[in-house]
Short mmCIF file of C-alpha atoms in Angstrom, two decimals:
data_model
loop_
_atom_site.label_atom_id
_atom_site.label_comp_id
_atom_site.label_asym_id
_atom_site.label_seq_id
_atom_site.Cartn_x
_atom_site.Cartn_y
_atom_site.Cartn_z
CA MET A 1 7.98 65.70 45.63
CA LEU A 2 8.29 65.06 41.87
CA SER A 3 4.69 63.92 41.55
CA ALA A 4 3.59 66.98 43.45
CA VAL A 5 5.42 69.16 40.96
CA ILE A 6 3.88 67.31 38.01
CA VAL A 7 0.33 67.57 39.38
CA LEU A 8 0.79 71.37 39.91
CA ALA A 9 2.26 71.63 36.45
CA ILE A 10 -0.75 69.86 34.97
CA PHE A 11 -3.17 71.97 36.84
CA GLY A 12 -1.32 75.07 35.76
CA LEU A 13 -1.49 74.00 32.14
CA VAL A 14 -5.20 73.35 32.38
CA LEU A 15 -5.79 76.73 33.83
CA ALA A 16 -3.58 78.45 31.38
CA GLU A 17 -5.53 76.92 28.53
CA ALA A 18 -8.97 77.84 30.31
CA ALA A 19 -8.05 81.35 31.51
CA PRO A 20 -8.36 83.45 28.30
CA LEU A 21 -11.94 82.17 27.77
CA ILE A 22 -12.92 82.68 31.41
CA ALA A 23 -11.53 86.12 31.25
CA ARG A 24 -13.51 86.99 28.17
CA VAL A 25 -16.95 85.55 28.99
CA GLY A 26 -16.76 85.66 32.72
CA PRO A 27 -16.92 82.72 35.19
CA ALA A 28 -20.71 83.09 35.45
CA ALA A 29 -21.26 82.21 31.83
CA PHE A 30 -20.25 78.50 32.53
CA PHE A 31 -23.26 78.26 34.91
CA THR A 32 -25.88 80.65 33.48
CA ASP A 33 -25.57 80.29 29.65
CA ALA A 34 -28.66 79.10 27.74
CA GLY A 35 -27.08 75.70 27.10
CA TRP A 36 -24.03 73.76 26.14
CA GLN A 37 -23.49 74.69 22.42
CA PRO A 38 -19.79 75.52 22.54
CA THR A 39 -19.49 76.08 18.83
CA SER A 40 -22.26 78.62 19.02
CA GLY A 41 -20.72 80.29 22.04
CA ARG A 42 -22.95 78.88 24.82
CA PHE A 43 -20.81 77.36 27.57
CA ASN A 44 -23.26 76.12 30.33
CA LEU A 45 -21.43 73.44 32.27
CA SER A 46 -23.87 73.05 35.10
CA PRO A 47 -25.96 70.15 33.72
CA MET A 48 -22.72 68.27 33.50
CA LEU A 49 -21.65 69.29 36.95
CA TRP A 50 -24.96 67.81 38.18
CA GLY A 51 -24.35 64.65 36.05
CA THR A 52 -20.97 64.18 37.78
CA LEU A 53 -22.32 64.77 41.25
CA LEU A 54 -25.43 62.71 40.86
CA THR A 55 -23.70 59.61 39.38
CA ALA A 56 -20.94 59.88 42.08
CA ALA A 57 -23.24 60.39 44.95
CA GLY A 58 -25.61 57.56 43.77
CA ALA A 59 -22.67 55.20 43.36
CA LEU A 60 -21.38 56.03 46.86
CA LEU A 61 -24.87 55.49 48.44
CA LEU A 62 -24.77 51.94 47.02
CA ALA A 63 -21.18 51.06 47.34
CA GLY A 64 -20.54 52.67 50.75
CA PRO A 65 -22.89 50.50 52.92
CA VAL A 66 -22.21 47.44 50.91
CA GLY A 67 -18.36 47.93 51.03
CA VAL A 68 -18.29 48.51 54.77
CA LEU A 69 -20.67 45.62 55.46
CA THR A 70 -18.43 43.39 53.26
CA ALA A 71 -15.30 44.34 55.31
CA VAL A 72 -17.19 43.87 58.60
CA HIS A 73 -18.23 40.45 57.37
CA GLY A 74 -14.62 39.53 56.35
CA ARG A 75 -13.25 40.71 59.61
CA PHE A 76 -15.71 39.47 62.16
CA TYR A 77 -18.00 36.93 60.71
CA ALA A 78 -16.48 34.92 57.94
CA PRO A 79 -14.21 31.94 58.58
CA PRO A 80 -10.65 33.11 58.05
CA ALA A 81 -10.09 30.96 54.90
CA TRP A 82 -13.25 32.33 53.32
CA ALA A 83 -12.32 35.86 54.35
CA ARG A 84 -8.93 35.54 52.54
CA VAL A 85 -10.65 34.43 49.34
CA GLN A 86 -13.13 37.26 49.69
CA ARG A 87 -10.26 39.74 50.01
CA ARG A 88 -8.53 38.41 46.90
CA VAL A 89 -11.68 38.59 44.93
CA VAL A 90 -12.17 42.26 45.95
CA GLU A 91 -8.60 43.14 45.02
CA LEU A 92 -9.13 41.56 41.63
CA LEU A 93 -12.27 43.63 41.16
CA ALA A 94 -10.01 46.66 41.90
CA GLY A 95 -7.69 45.71 39.17
CA ILE A 96 -10.16 45.39 36.30
CA PRO A 97 -9.58 48.28 33.84
CA SER A 98 -12.57 50.72 33.72
CA VAL A 99 -13.20 50.13 30.00
CA VAL A 100 -14.06 46.60 30.76
CA TYR A 101 -16.72 47.74 33.28
CA GLY A 102 -18.00 50.14 30.52
CA PHE A 103 -18.18 47.36 28.01
CA TRP A 104 -20.01 45.09 30.37
CA GLY A 105 -22.39 47.91 31.11
CA LEU A 106 -22.99 48.77 27.54
CA THR A 107 -23.59 45.08 26.40
CA VAL A 108 -25.38 43.78 29.53
CA LEU A 109 -26.64 46.35 31.84
CA VAL A 110 -27.87 48.95 29.38
CA PRO A 111 -29.99 46.54 27.24
CA LEU A 112 -31.51 45.19 30.59
CA ILE A 113 -32.50 48.73 31.76
CA ALA A 114 -33.73 49.47 28.20
CA ARG A 115 -36.30 46.66 28.61
CA LEU A 116 -37.44 47.89 32.08
CA ALA A 117 -37.21 51.63 31.69
CA PRO A 118 -36.22 52.97 28.26
CA PRO A 119 -34.17 54.37 26.74
CA GLY A 120 -31.49 52.38 28.70
CA PRO A 121 -28.30 54.48 28.78
CA SER A 122 -29.04 56.47 31.89
CA LEU A 123 -28.03 57.95 35.20
CA LEU A 124 -29.09 54.60 36.81
CA ALA A 125 -26.66 52.65 34.47
CA GLY A 126 -23.86 55.16 35.34
CA ILE A 127 -24.57 54.73 39.07
CA LEU A 128 -24.51 50.94 38.96
CA VAL A 129 -21.27 50.71 36.97
CA LEU A 130 -19.57 53.29 39.22
CA ALA A 131 -20.81 51.66 42.23
CA LEU A 132 -19.18 48.42 41.11
CA MET A 133 -16.01 50.21 40.34
CA ILE A 134 -15.58 52.04 43.64
CA LEU A 135 -16.73 49.07 45.78
CA PRO A 136 -13.23 47.60 45.97
CA THR A 137 -11.82 50.95 47.22
CA VAL A 138 -14.41 51.29 49.95
CA THR A 139 -14.20 47.62 50.97
CA LEU A 140 -10.34 47.40 51.15
CA LEU A 141 -9.86 50.64 53.07
CA ALA A 142 -12.58 49.80 55.45
CA ASP A 143 -10.99 46.32 55.84
CA ALA A 144 -7.72 47.93 56.64
CA ALA A 145 -9.21 50.36 59.01
CA LEU A 146 -11.00 47.47 60.88
CA ALA A 147 -7.79 45.46 60.91
CA ALA A 148 -6.09 48.41 62.57
CA VAL A 149 -8.49 48.45 65.48
CA PRO A 150 -6.29 47.52 68.59
CA ALA A 151 -6.85 43.98 69.71
CA GLU A 152 -7.23 44.97 73.42
CA GLN A 153 -10.29 47.06 72.58
CA LEU A 154 -11.95 43.98 70.95
CA GLN A 155 -10.78 41.71 73.74
CA GLY A 156 -12.06 44.31 76.26
CA ALA A 157 -15.43 44.17 74.60
CA ALA A 158 -15.40 40.42 74.63
CA ALA A 159 -14.55 40.57 78.40
CA LEU A 160 -17.54 42.76 78.99
CA GLY A 161 -19.73 40.07 77.42
CA LEU A 162 -20.67 42.11 74.35
CA GLY A 163 -21.99 40.00 71.40
CA ARG A 164 -20.41 40.10 68.03
CA TRP A 165 -22.66 42.70 66.51
CA ALA A 166 -22.48 44.85 69.59
CA THR A 167 -18.66 44.78 69.48
CA VAL A 168 -18.74 45.75 65.76
CA ARG A 169 -21.21 48.60 66.26
CA GLY A 170 -20.00 49.87 69.63
CA VAL A 171 -16.20 49.37 69.34
CA ALA A 172 -14.87 48.42 65.98
CA LEU A 173 -16.81 50.83 63.70
CA PRO A 174 -16.29 53.85 65.85
CA ALA A 175 -12.57 53.11 66.18
CA ALA A 176 -12.28 52.52 62.50
CA ARG A 177 -14.36 55.65 61.57
CA ALA A 178 -11.52 57.77 60.31
CA GLY A 179 -10.17 55.05 58.00
CA ILE A 180 -13.58 54.28 56.60
CA GLY A 181 -14.30 58.00 55.97
CA THR A 182 -10.98 58.39 54.15
CA GLY A 183 -11.80 55.40 52.01
CA VAL A 184 -15.19 56.71 51.16
CA LEU A 185 -13.86 60.15 50.14
CA LEU A 186 -11.15 58.58 48.01
CA ALA A 187 -13.72 56.39 46.34
CA LEU A 188 -15.88 59.43 45.70
CA GLY A 189 -12.87 61.08 44.08
CA ARG A 190 -12.42 58.05 41.72
CA ALA A 191 -16.18 58.25 40.96
CA VAL A 192 -16.07 61.90 40.00
CA GLY A 193 -13.07 61.44 37.68
CA GLU A 194 -14.11 58.14 36.09
CA THR A 195 -14.49 58.66 32.32
CA MET A 196 -14.58 55.71 29.98
CA ALA A 197 -17.11 53.51 31.70
CA VAL A 198 -19.38 56.43 32.39
CA LEU A 199 -19.14 57.69 28.84
CA MET A 200 -20.18 54.30 27.52
CA VAL A 201 -23.32 53.76 29.64
CA CYS A 202 -24.76 57.23 30.56
CA GLY A 203 -26.06 58.28 27.22
CA ASN A 204 -24.22 61.63 27.41
CA VAL A 205 -27.22 63.93 26.76
CA VAL A 206 -26.52 67.32 28.33
CA GLN A 207 -29.49 67.79 30.63
CA VAL A 208 -30.27 67.81 34.37
CA PRO A 209 -31.95 64.33 34.73
CA GLU A 210 -35.47 64.26 36.04
CA SER A 211 -35.36 60.52 36.89
CA LEU A 212 -32.96 57.71 37.13
CA ALA A 213 -33.86 56.53 33.67
CA ASP A 214 -32.81 59.84 31.99
CA PRO A 215 -29.53 60.01 30.22
CA VAL A 216 -26.81 62.33 31.66
CA ARG A 217 -23.41 63.59 30.71
CA THR A 218 -20.65 64.04 33.17
CA LEU A 219 -17.82 66.59 33.05
CA ALA A 220 -15.12 63.91 32.39
CA ALA A 221 -17.25 62.29 29.68
CA ASN A 222 -17.72 65.70 28.15
CA VAL A 223 -14.00 66.31 27.80
CA ALA A 224 -13.40 62.92 26.44
CA LEU A 225 -16.17 63.00 23.90
CA GLU A 226 -15.46 66.42 22.40
CA MET A 227 -11.77 67.13 22.93
CA ALA A 228 -10.51 65.22 19.85
CA TYR A 229 -12.35 67.59 17.43
CA ALA A 230 -12.55 70.73 19.46
CA MET A 231 -11.02 73.99 18.39
CA GLY A 232 -10.70 77.61 19.65
CA ASP A 233 -13.36 78.56 22.24
CA HIS A 234 -14.80 75.06 22.31
CA ARG A 235 -11.40 73.64 23.20
CA ALA A 236 -10.93 76.26 25.93
CA ALA A 237 -14.44 75.48 27.29
CA LEU A 238 -13.41 71.83 27.65
CA PHE A 239 -10.31 72.98 29.66
CA VAL A 240 -12.69 74.91 31.91
CA ALA A 241 -14.60 71.61 32.46
CA GLY A 242 -11.25 69.94 33.18
CA ALA A 243 -10.29 72.58 35.70
CA LEU A 244 -13.61 72.28 37.48
CA LEU A 245 -13.21 68.54 37.61
CA THR A 246 -9.74 68.85 39.03
CA ALA A 247 -10.97 71.32 41.56
CA LEU A 248 -13.68 68.96 42.61
CA ALA A 249 -11.22 66.13 43.03
CA ALA A 250 -8.76 68.26 44.91
CA LEU A 251 -11.53 69.30 47.35
CA LEU A 252 -12.38 65.65 47.99
CA VAL A 253 -8.75 64.66 48.59
CA ALA A 254 -8.26 67.58 50.96
CA LEU A 255 -11.42 66.62 52.79
CA ALA A 256 -10.11 63.03 53.00
CA ALA A 257 -6.95 64.36 54.51
CA VAL A 258 -8.81 66.36 57.16
CA VAL A 259 -10.98 63.51 58.06
CA GLY A 260 -8.05 61.24 58.43
CA ARG A 261 -6.04 63.50 60.54
CA ARG A 262 -8.73 64.78 62.84
CA HIS A 263 -9.73 61.19 63.95
CA ALA A 264 -6.13 60.06 64.07
CA HIS A 265 -5.47 62.67 66.69
CA GLY A 266 -8.76 62.70 68.51
CA MET B 1 24.58 105.21 5.99
CA ARG B 2 21.80 103.90 4.00
CA TRP B 3 23.91 101.39 2.08
CA ARG B 4 25.39 100.15 5.21
CA ALA B 5 22.02 99.32 6.64
CA ALA B 6 21.15 97.68 3.35
CA LEU B 7 24.32 95.67 3.51
CA ALA B 8 23.72 94.63 7.16
CA LEU B 9 20.13 93.55 6.02
CA ALA B 10 21.53 91.59 3.18
CA VAL B 11 24.07 89.85 5.35
CA LEU B 12 21.31 89.01 7.85
CA ALA B 13 19.16 87.82 5.10
CA GLY B 14 21.93 85.62 3.82
CA LEU B 15 22.63 84.26 7.17
CA GLY B 16 18.98 83.59 7.71
CA ALA B 17 18.77 81.79 4.28
CA GLN B 18 21.79 79.79 5.17
CA ALA B 19 20.58 78.84 8.57
CA GLY B 20 17.29 77.88 7.03
CA CYS B 21 19.03 75.59 4.54
CA SER B 22 21.41 73.97 7.08
CA ARG B 23 18.59 73.39 9.60
CA SER B 24 16.43 71.44 7.16
CA GLU B 25 17.82 70.09 3.89
CA LYS B 26 14.26 68.47 3.76
CA THR B 27 11.44 69.57 1.48
CA ARG B 28 8.55 70.55 3.53
CA ILE B 29 4.97 70.07 2.36
CA VAL B 30 2.42 71.86 4.48
CA LEU B 31 -1.27 70.73 4.44
CA THR B 32 -4.04 72.58 6.36
CA GLY B 33 -7.78 72.29 6.45
CA SER B 34 -10.58 69.83 7.26
CA SER B 35 -10.37 68.00 10.56
CA THR B 36 -12.04 64.98 8.87
CA ILE B 37 -9.18 64.59 6.43
CA ALA B 38 -6.34 65.66 8.74
CA PRO B 39 -6.04 62.29 10.62
CA LEU B 40 -6.05 60.39 7.32
CA MET B 41 -3.37 62.78 5.71
CA THR B 42 -1.28 62.44 8.96
CA GLU B 43 -1.03 58.72 8.49
CA ILE B 44 -0.53 59.01 4.78
CA GLY B 45 2.16 61.63 5.33
CA ARG B 46 3.89 59.30 7.76
CA ARG B 47 4.02 56.59 5.31
CA TYR B 48 5.20 58.99 2.56
CA GLU B 49 8.01 60.25 4.70
CA ALA B 50 9.14 56.77 5.40
CA LYS B 51 9.49 56.30 1.67
CA HIS B 52 10.97 59.72 0.94
CA PRO B 53 13.24 60.54 3.86
CA ASP B 54 14.09 63.91 2.36
CA VAL B 55 10.40 65.13 2.63
CA ARG B 56 8.57 66.26 5.75
CA VAL B 57 4.83 66.28 5.66
CA ASP B 58 3.22 68.87 8.04
CA VAL B 59 -0.54 68.50 8.73
CA GLN B 60 -2.61 70.93 10.54
CA SER B 61 -6.39 70.88 10.90
CA GLY B 62 -8.69 73.90 11.11
CA GLY B 63 -11.66 73.26 8.92
CA SER B 64 -12.35 73.09 5.26
CA SER B 65 -12.68 76.87 4.91
CA ARG B 66 -9.13 77.32 6.27
CA GLY B 67 -7.96 74.71 3.75
CA VAL B 68 -9.48 76.73 0.92
CA ALA B 69 -8.03 80.10 2.33
CA ASP B 70 -4.66 78.73 3.02
CA ALA B 71 -4.25 77.07 -0.36
CA ARG B 72 -5.39 80.19 -2.09
CA GLN B 73 -3.09 82.46 -0.21
CA GLY B 74 -0.09 80.16 -0.36
CA GLN B 75 -0.06 79.62 3.39
CA ALA B 76 -0.17 75.90 2.73
CA ASP B 77 0.95 73.83 -0.18
CA VAL B 78 -2.19 71.73 -0.18
CA GLY B 79 -5.56 72.48 1.47
CA MET B 80 -7.76 69.68 2.75
CA VAL B 81 -11.46 70.21 1.98
CA SER B 82 -14.18 67.68 2.87
CA ARG B 83 -16.81 68.88 0.38
CA ALA B 84 -17.12 69.62 -3.31
CA LEU B 85 -15.65 72.97 -4.33
CA LYS B 86 -18.04 75.92 -4.74
CA PRO B 87 -18.37 77.86 -8.06
CA ASP B 88 -16.41 80.81 -6.63
CA GLU B 89 -13.58 78.52 -5.81
CA ALA B 90 -12.77 77.73 -9.36
CA ASP B 91 -9.24 79.18 -9.02
CA LEU B 92 -8.37 76.07 -6.99
CA THR B 93 -7.94 72.53 -8.30
CA GLY B 94 -9.48 69.84 -6.18
CA THR B 95 -8.29 66.25 -6.36
CA PRO B 96 -10.38 63.58 -4.65
CA ILE B 97 -8.57 61.13 -2.44
CA ALA B 98 -11.59 59.24 -0.92
CA ARG B 99 -15.29 59.52 -0.14
CA ASP B 100 -17.15 59.56 3.14
CA GLY B 101 -20.68 58.19 3.56
CA ILE B 102 -23.03 57.94 6.49
CA ALA B 103 -25.76 55.42 6.94
CA LEU B 104 -28.68 55.41 9.26
CA ILE B 105 -28.71 52.24 11.23
CA VAL B 106 -31.32 50.40 13.32
CA HIS B 107 -31.33 47.09 15.11
CA ARG B 108 -31.71 43.99 12.94
CA ASP B 109 -34.96 43.00 14.57
CA ASN B 110 -36.55 46.40 13.82
CA PRO B 111 -39.34 45.86 11.26
CA VAL B 112 -38.82 49.43 9.66
CA GLN B 113 -37.26 49.01 6.26
CA ALA B 114 -36.74 52.61 5.20
CA LEU B 115 -37.21 56.11 6.48
CA SER B 116 -38.00 59.13 4.37
CA ARG B 117 -36.22 62.49 4.62
CA ALA B 118 -39.21 63.98 6.49
CA GLN B 119 -39.38 60.99 8.90
CA VAL B 120 -35.66 61.20 9.73
CA VAL B 121 -36.11 65.01 10.43
CA GLY B 122 -39.16 64.30 12.50
CA ILE B 123 -37.37 61.61 14.53
CA TYR B 124 -34.31 63.55 15.20
CA THR B 125 -36.19 66.82 16.17
CA GLY B 126 -38.39 64.75 18.57
CA GLN B 127 -41.75 65.31 16.68
CA ILE B 128 -41.99 61.62 15.97
CA LYS B 129 -41.55 59.71 19.18
CA ARG B 130 -42.91 56.33 18.44
CA TRP B 131 -41.88 53.64 16.00
CA SER B 132 -45.51 53.01 15.16
CA ALA B 133 -45.68 56.37 13.49
CA VAL B 134 -43.32 55.21 10.84
CA GLY B 135 -44.44 51.70 10.48
CA GLY B 136 -42.65 49.98 13.34
CA ALA B 137 -43.55 48.52 16.73
CA ASP B 138 -45.50 50.47 19.30
CA ARG B 139 -42.50 51.53 21.23
CA ASP B 140 -40.49 54.75 22.03
CA ILE B 141 -37.70 55.69 19.53
CA VAL B 142 -34.28 55.94 21.10
CA VAL B 143 -32.42 58.58 19.14
CA VAL B 144 -28.65 58.29 19.01
CA ASN B 145 -26.72 61.42 18.03
CA LYS B 146 -23.01 62.24 17.76
CA ALA B 147 -21.01 64.48 20.06
CA GLU B 148 -20.36 68.11 19.06
CA GLY B 149 -17.46 68.66 16.64
CA ARG B 150 -17.56 65.32 14.99
CA SER B 151 -17.51 65.46 11.14
CA THR B 152 -20.24 62.77 10.86
CA LEU B 153 -22.54 65.05 12.88
CA GLU B 154 -21.68 68.06 10.62
CA LEU B 155 -22.37 66.02 7.46
CA PHE B 156 -25.59 64.66 8.95
CA LEU B 157 -26.83 68.07 9.99
CA SER B 158 -26.04 69.83 6.72
CA HIS B 159 -27.69 66.99 4.77
CA PHE B 160 -30.85 67.29 6.69
CA GLN B 161 -30.62 71.05 7.12
CA LEU B 162 -30.82 70.74 10.96
CA LYS B 163 -29.06 72.58 13.76
CA ASN B 164 -27.56 70.59 16.62
CA GLU B 165 -29.71 72.57 19.10
CA GLN B 166 -32.82 71.18 17.37
CA ILE B 167 -31.93 67.66 17.94
CA ALA B 168 -33.59 65.80 20.71
CA ALA B 169 -31.44 62.79 21.43
CA GLN B 170 -31.58 60.09 24.16
CA VAL B 171 -28.00 59.01 23.56
CA VAL B 172 -24.88 60.97 22.60
CA ILE B 173 -22.07 58.98 21.36
CA GLY B 174 -18.31 59.55 20.41
CA ASP B 175 -16.90 57.18 17.74
CA ASN B 176 -18.63 54.97 15.30
CA GLU B 177 -18.02 51.74 17.09
CA GLN B 178 -19.71 53.11 20.27
CA GLY B 179 -22.73 54.10 18.01
CA ILE B 180 -22.89 50.54 16.59
CA LYS B 181 -22.74 48.94 19.92
CA THR B 182 -25.40 51.17 21.33
CA VAL B 183 -27.87 50.38 18.37
CA ALA B 184 -26.91 46.70 18.36
CA GLY B 185 -27.84 46.54 22.22
CA ASN B 186 -31.19 48.36 21.84
CA PRO B 187 -34.00 47.25 19.40
CA ASP B 188 -35.56 50.68 19.71
CA ALA B 189 -32.54 52.76 18.75
CA VAL B 190 -31.75 54.62 15.60
CA GLY B 191 -28.31 56.07 14.86
CA TYR B 192 -26.07 57.16 12.03
CA VAL B 193 -22.45 56.17 11.56
CA SER B 194 -19.82 55.93 8.69
CA ILE B 195 -20.93 53.42 6.15
CA GLY B 196 -17.52 51.69 6.04
CA THR B 197 -17.64 50.74 9.70
CA ALA B 198 -21.39 49.87 9.64
CA GLU B 199 -21.14 47.62 6.63
CA TYR B 200 -18.13 45.76 7.96
CA ASP B 201 -19.73 45.09 11.36
CA ALA B 202 -23.17 44.11 9.89
CA GLY B 203 -21.24 41.61 7.60
CA ARG B 204 -19.64 40.19 10.68
CA GLY B 205 -22.99 39.42 12.46
CA VAL B 206 -23.35 42.44 14.53
CA PRO B 207 -27.14 42.78 14.91
CA ILE B 208 -27.57 46.12 12.98
CA ARG B 209 -29.24 47.00 9.61
CA LEU B 210 -28.33 49.91 7.37
CA LEU B 211 -31.35 51.80 6.07
CA PRO B 212 -31.54 53.10 2.40
CA LEU B 213 -31.81 56.71 1.95
CA GLU B 214 -34.07 58.33 -0.73
CA GLY B 215 -34.33 54.84 -2.28
CA VAL B 216 -30.50 54.28 -2.56
CA GLU B 217 -29.01 51.41 -0.64
CA ALA B 218 -26.36 52.33 1.85
CA THR B 219 -23.51 50.42 0.47
CA HIS B 220 -19.80 51.00 -0.13
CA ALA B 221 -20.43 50.64 -3.95
CA ASN B 222 -23.05 53.43 -4.00
CA VAL B 223 -20.92 55.74 -1.98
CA GLN B 224 -17.92 55.05 -4.36
CA ALA B 225 -20.09 55.82 -7.39
CA GLY B 226 -21.33 59.06 -5.64
CA ARG B 227 -24.88 57.79 -5.88
CA PHE B 228 -25.62 57.77 -2.11
CA PRO B 229 -27.07 61.06 -1.06
CA LEU B 230 -25.60 61.26 2.47
CA SER B 231 -21.96 61.23 1.33
CA ARG B 232 -19.19 63.59 0.31
CA VAL B 233 -15.92 63.74 -1.40
CA LEU B 234 -12.62 64.40 0.50
CA LEU B 235 -10.51 66.71 -1.64
CA LEU B 236 -6.86 67.94 -1.66
CA VAL B 237 -6.89 71.35 -3.17
CA THR B 238 -4.08 73.35 -4.78
CA LYS B 239 -3.79 76.71 -6.28
CA GLY B 240 -3.87 75.80 -9.97
CA GLU B 241 -2.66 72.37 -11.13
CA PRO B 242 -0.59 70.59 -8.41
CA SER B 243 3.09 70.61 -9.14
CA GLY B 244 6.42 69.50 -7.67
CA PRO B 245 6.46 67.68 -4.23
CA ALA B 246 2.84 68.48 -3.52
CA ARG B 247 1.80 66.69 -6.77
CA GLN B 248 3.81 63.62 -5.80
CA LEU B 249 2.24 63.46 -2.35
CA ILE B 250 -1.36 63.89 -3.83
CA GLU B 251 -0.63 61.04 -6.26
CA PHE B 252 0.59 58.99 -3.43
CA ALA B 253 -2.61 59.72 -1.44
CA ARG B 254 -4.70 58.50 -4.35
CA SER B 255 -2.74 55.33 -4.93
CA ALA B 256 -3.44 51.79 -3.86
CA GLU B 257 -0.47 52.01 -1.38
CA VAL B 258 -2.61 53.89 1.08
CA ARG B 259 -5.97 52.05 0.55
CA ASP B 260 -5.60 50.27 3.83
CA LEU B 261 -5.20 53.65 5.58
CA VAL B 262 -8.30 55.07 3.92
CA GLU B 263 -10.33 52.08 4.98
CA GLN B 264 -8.89 52.20 8.57
CA GLN B 265 -10.34 55.68 8.89
CA SER B 266 -13.78 54.30 7.71
CA PHE B 267 -13.62 56.16 4.48
CA VAL B 268 -14.41 54.70 1.12
CA PRO B 269 -11.60 54.44 -1.43
CA LEU B 270 -12.24 55.94 -4.81
CA ALA B 271 -11.62 52.78 -6.94
CA PRO B 272 -13.58 49.62 -6.25
#
């Protein structure tokens, strides 16, 4: 209850800071202006919206399958002792602060990419770091969903003579679909909002990337980079970016709730 | 009727004055202006308040022009201005508290020893794309620029007479440390950061090299002496000679007692 009030108050505050500028230049300006030069009155946020969507989607494309397969391996293939170790390691991965991932990305990953496909700080670097960061969320929630599959169903499959992989594919995964879907959407929410690590490895050039090696700037990185020194309209435009980001995250959470509920009942 | 209104006003004014007094027995010093100096003066103000509990130092940023305007009109006791005063600002007295210098940095393994003004402009506007064009390896140049609103960016742009829109960067960074890590991790990168931070890191073995500019070495000492071209003075300005509490604060801001704060903000202290 209290946390709901706080969230609403924060969103209200962000909107209140953003509203005067939106009212003056119109909402379309944030998608159709000639560029992002906030101190010269050009407020196009769309390259950064693309940056956010592309890094998050790319990370999910990598972390989704890997995370689900890791969970399946832990539940159905690995010896129980090894599965426990694996689960602990994934939990540890979830607890590492994002700035540490960013630092690792900046000092190890980015120089590596720079050698293969310059300049180095890029969409690719962002995707890889983000994938690593959301992997635990996907894995742990998929693991929990698989653990919740009723034992009778699995025993039924075994009684029918189904092999291990057929059981996983035909029984366990369909039964755990809702939980896995929720996990994926929550992970996507984290990817969309992640700031520090992305800011350190993405290069932060405001542009729609043409290749994986191009630098990008995400909405969250934009706010973090410029807020400390922004004034007037520039500051208000950053609040617009914040509102957009909040709306995106809210959409994902709502979607996660819908996915979770539909399958729970159906 | 009229005298009654006047009396009421007088009483109100008296009450107001009294309320004002009882609310704060403290002397208040208001500083406004440059967002480059504001963080430094906030720290200095905090230390000053600790030593003088009867004084409150109120720092607001808003750009050097606001510092000039506010000091002139008496909106602020002290204006903060991160450039030399112009001839038409002779009615104000500017007292330097520190200097700020920017160095171009490259990776230590980069063979390029110096860049001319035209080369820097060419590289940052994307006309020069390869290191080989300026005497380096046959590789792409990775241009590192600062995020919009940063004072380092402002000084860099004004020195090379560029607009931020003209700059074709591959990496945009926030603070100095991030810039240094980016260049240290990429042998093809060129960036610019505060000299204080760059010199400190280079001295501690971080693989970066500070490039000289227009024949002047990028060092602390050269910034201090005002010889380094890409540097500026940080001023506290007052209308006429500073006096009273403002003067005491300005003297404190120039003293050795706040040298560590000046260096913490990667500025260069006035005295060696």
